[in-house]
Tab-separated table of C-alpha atoms in Angstrom:
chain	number	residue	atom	x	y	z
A	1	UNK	CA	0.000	0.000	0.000
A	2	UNK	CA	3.074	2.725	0.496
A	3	UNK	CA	4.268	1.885	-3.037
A	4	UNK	CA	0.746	2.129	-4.152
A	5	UNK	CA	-0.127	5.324	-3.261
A	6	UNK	CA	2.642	7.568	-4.372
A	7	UNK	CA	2.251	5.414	-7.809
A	8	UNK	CA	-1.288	6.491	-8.479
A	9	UNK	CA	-0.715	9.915	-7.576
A	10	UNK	CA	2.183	9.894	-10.368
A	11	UNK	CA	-0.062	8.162	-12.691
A	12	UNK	CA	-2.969	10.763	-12.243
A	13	UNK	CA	-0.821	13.796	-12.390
A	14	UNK	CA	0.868	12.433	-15.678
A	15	UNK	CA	-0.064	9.085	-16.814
A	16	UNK	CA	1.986	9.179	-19.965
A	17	UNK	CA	5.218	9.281	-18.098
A	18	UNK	CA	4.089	6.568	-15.723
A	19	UNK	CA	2.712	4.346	-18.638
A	20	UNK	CA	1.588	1.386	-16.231
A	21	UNK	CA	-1.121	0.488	-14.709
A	22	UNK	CA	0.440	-0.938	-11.298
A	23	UNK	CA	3.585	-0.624	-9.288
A	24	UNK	CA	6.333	-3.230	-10.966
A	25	UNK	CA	5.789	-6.824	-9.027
A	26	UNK	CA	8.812	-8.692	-6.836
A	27	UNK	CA	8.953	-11.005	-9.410
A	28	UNK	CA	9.790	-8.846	-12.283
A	29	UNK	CA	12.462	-6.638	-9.989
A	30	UNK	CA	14.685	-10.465	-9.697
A	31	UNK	CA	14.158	-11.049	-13.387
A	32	UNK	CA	15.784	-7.387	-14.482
A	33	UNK	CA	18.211	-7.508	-11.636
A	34	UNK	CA	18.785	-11.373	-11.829
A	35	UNK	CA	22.701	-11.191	-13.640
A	36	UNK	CA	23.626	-7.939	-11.354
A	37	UNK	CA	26.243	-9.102	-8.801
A	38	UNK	CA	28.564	-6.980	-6.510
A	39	UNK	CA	31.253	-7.646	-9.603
A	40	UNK	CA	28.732	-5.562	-12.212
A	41	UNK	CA	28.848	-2.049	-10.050
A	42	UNK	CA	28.554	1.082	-10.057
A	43	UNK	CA	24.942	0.587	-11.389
A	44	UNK	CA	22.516	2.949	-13.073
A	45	UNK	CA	18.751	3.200	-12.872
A	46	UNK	CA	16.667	4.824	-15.154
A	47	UNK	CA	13.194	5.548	-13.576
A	48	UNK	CA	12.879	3.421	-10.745
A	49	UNK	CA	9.644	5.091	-9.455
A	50	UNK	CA	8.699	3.594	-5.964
A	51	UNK	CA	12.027	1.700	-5.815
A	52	UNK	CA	11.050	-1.707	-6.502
A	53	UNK	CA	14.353	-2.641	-9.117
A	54	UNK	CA	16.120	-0.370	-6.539
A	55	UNK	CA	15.259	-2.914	-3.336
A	56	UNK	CA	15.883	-6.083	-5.316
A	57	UNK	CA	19.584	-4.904	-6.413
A	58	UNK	CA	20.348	-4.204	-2.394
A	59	UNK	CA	18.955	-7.534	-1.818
A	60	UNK	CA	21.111	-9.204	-4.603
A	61	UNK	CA	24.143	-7.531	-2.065
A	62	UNK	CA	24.538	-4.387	-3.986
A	63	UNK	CA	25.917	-1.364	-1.390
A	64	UNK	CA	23.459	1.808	-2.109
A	65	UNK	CA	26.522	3.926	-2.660
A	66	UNK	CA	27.099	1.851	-6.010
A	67	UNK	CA	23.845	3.593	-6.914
A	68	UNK	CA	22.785	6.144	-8.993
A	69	UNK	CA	19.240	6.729	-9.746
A	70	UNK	CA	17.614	9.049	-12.262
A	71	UNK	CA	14.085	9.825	-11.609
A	72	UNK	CA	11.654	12.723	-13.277
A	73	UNK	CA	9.126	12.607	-10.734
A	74	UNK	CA	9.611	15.188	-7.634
A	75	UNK	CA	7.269	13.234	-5.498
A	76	UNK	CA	9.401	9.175	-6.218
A	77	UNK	CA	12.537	11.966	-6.061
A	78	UNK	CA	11.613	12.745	-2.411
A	79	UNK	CA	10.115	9.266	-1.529
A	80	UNK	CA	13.496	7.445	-2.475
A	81	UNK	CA	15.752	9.594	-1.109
A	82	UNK	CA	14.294	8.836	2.311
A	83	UNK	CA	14.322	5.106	1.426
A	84	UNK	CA	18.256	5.177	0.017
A	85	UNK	CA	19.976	8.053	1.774
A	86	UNK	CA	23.605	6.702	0.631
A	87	UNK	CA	22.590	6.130	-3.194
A	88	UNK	CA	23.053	9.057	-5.377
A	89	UNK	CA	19.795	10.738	-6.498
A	90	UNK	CA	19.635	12.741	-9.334
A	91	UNK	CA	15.437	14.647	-10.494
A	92	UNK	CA	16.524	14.680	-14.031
A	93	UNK	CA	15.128	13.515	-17.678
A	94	UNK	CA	17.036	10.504	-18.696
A	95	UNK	CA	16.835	11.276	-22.243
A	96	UNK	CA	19.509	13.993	-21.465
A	97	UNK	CA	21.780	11.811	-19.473
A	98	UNK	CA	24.911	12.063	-22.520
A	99	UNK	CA	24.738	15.790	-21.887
A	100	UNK	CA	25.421	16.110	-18.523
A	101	UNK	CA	28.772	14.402	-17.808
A	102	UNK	CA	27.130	12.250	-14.600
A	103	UNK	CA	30.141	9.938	-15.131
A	104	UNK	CA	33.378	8.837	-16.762
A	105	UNK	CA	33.598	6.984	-19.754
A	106	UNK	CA	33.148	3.855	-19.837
A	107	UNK	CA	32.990	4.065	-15.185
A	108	UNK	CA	29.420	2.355	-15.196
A	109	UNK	CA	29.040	-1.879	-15.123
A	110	UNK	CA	25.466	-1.959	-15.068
A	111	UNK	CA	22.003	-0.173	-16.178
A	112	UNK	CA	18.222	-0.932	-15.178
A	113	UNK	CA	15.843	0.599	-16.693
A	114	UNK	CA	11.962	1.054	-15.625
A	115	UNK	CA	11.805	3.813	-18.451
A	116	UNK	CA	8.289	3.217	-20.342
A	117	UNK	CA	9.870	3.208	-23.584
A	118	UNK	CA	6.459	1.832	-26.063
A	119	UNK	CA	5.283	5.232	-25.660
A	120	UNK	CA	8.382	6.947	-26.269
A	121	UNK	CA	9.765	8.461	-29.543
A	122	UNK	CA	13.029	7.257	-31.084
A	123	UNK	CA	14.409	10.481	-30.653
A	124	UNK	CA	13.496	9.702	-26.923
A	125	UNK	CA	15.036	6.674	-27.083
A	126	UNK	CA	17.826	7.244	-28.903
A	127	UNK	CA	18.654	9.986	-26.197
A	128	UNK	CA	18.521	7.839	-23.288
A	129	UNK	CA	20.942	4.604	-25.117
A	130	UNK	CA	23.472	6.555	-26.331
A	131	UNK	CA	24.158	8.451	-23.269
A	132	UNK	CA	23.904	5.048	-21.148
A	133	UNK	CA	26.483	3.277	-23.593
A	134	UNK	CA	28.579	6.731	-23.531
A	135	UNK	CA	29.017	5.595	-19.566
A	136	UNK	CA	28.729	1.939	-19.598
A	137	UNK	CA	32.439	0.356	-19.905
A	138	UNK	CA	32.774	-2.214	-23.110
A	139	UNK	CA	31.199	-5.495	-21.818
A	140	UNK	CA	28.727	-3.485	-19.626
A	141	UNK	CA	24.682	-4.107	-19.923
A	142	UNK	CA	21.653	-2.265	-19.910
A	143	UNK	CA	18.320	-4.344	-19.010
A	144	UNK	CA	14.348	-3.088	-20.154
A	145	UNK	CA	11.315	-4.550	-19.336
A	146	UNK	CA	8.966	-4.254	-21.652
A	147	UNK	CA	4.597	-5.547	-21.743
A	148	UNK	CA	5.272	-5.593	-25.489
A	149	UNK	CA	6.024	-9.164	-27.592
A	150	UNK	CA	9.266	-7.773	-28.948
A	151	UNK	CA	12.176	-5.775	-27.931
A	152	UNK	CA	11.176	-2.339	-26.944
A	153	UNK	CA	14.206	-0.668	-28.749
A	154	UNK	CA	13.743	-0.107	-32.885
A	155	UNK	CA	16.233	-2.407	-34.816
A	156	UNK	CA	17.076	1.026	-36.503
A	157	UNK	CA	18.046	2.314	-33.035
A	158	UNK	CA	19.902	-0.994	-32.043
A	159	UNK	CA	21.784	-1.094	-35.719
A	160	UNK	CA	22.994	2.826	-35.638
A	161	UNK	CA	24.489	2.458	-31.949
A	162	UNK	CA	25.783	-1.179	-32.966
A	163	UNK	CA	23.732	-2.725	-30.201
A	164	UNK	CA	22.006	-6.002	-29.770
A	165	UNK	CA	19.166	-7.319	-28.096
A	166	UNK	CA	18.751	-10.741	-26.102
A	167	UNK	CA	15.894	-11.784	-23.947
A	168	UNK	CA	16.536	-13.183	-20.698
A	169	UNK	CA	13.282	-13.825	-19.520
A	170	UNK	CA	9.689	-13.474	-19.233
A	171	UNK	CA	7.357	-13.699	-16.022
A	172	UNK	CA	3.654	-14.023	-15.943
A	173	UNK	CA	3.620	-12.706	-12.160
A	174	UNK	CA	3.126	-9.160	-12.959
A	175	UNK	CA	0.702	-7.317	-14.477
A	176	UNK	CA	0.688	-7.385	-17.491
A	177	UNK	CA	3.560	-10.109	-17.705
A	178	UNK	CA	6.449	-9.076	-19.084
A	179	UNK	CA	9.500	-9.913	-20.334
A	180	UNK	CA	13.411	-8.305	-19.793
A	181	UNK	CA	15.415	-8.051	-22.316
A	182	UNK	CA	19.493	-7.563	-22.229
A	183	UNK	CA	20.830	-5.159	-24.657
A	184	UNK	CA	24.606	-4.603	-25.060
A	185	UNK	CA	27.346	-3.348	-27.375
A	186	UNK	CA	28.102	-6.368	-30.212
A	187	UNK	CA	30.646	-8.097	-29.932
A	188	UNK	CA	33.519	-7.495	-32.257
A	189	UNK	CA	34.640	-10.273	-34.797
A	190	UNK	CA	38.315	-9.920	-33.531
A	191	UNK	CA	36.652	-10.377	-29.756
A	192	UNK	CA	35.197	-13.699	-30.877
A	193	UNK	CA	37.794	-14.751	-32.510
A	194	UNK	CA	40.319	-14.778	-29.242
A	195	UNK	CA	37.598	-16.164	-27.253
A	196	UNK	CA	37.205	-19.346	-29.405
A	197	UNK	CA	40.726	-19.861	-29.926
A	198	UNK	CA	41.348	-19.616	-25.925
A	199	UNK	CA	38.753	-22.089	-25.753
């Protein structure tokens, strides 16, 4: 009931940005956190609302002060700050994130996002990739959920920022069920190459 509350009062005041129709479920916070260990930090998250993604990461044994977390909404601004005092809180639009130098190249292992991205414009989309791959370091990851039965990124998108999309999983124990999808920087033929040959 406290994460349901603050959600509906987002959703009223703006229900585009919200674009859901209930708070994310347990079940879906393990599935997009589920390959995030203490060895994938610093981690970013994109929208995490009431903090759902946010609580299963700490429970997974990440520290709060590997934590950033970019959130639009003054009202989840203010709740999580009470709930993570040590992570790093930022009331910001993600689609800006490239322009605002949050981090060092390539300093960031890790990026959730809770972003509704199906009602989002490429150029929206486009903003908010590019500047997560301008901090993520080469073999880092950024996870979406999406209610959709593809991929929530274009293939245009994915092919000009020489990306590619793999889903991990999909769980009916949410509403609607959804599935998580992996996207990350393709893998170079020279990269593949070594990595059979050491094999």
């Amino acid at each position: 009931m406290s994460d349901l509350l603050p959600f509906i009062r987002a959703w009223v005041t703006d229900p585009r940005k919200v674009s859901a129709i209930s708070p994310s479920s347990p079940a879906l916070a393990r599935l997009i956190t589920s390959e995030v260990t203490a060895q994938r930090t610093p981690v970013l998250e994109l929208g995490p609302g009431t903090g759902v993604f946010t609580q299963a990461l700490l429970d997974r044994g990440i520290n709060q002060n590997d934590l950033t977390l970019i959130e639009a909404g003054p009202d989840f601004s203010r709740l999580l700050s009470k709930r993570y005092p040590k992570a790093r809180i930022l009331q910001m639009d993600a689609c800006r994130l490239g322009r605002h130098g949050l981090f060092g190249r390539g300093e960031l292992a890790s990026a959730i996002s809770g972003l509704p991205l199906l009602s989002m414009t490429p150029r929206q989309i486009m903003g908010i990739l590019s500047g997560s791959f301008e901090y993520l370091r080469e073999d880092g990851a950024f996870y979406q959920f999406t209610y959709g039965p593809r991929c929530p990124v274009p293939a245009a998108i994915l092919a000009r920022l020489d990306l590619q999309a793999t889903r991990i999983g999909t769980t009916v124990r949410n509403v609607p069920p959804s599935s998580v999808y992996k996207i990350e920087r393709k893998r170079r033929p020279e990269i593949v190459s070594e990595v059979r040959k050491s094999a």
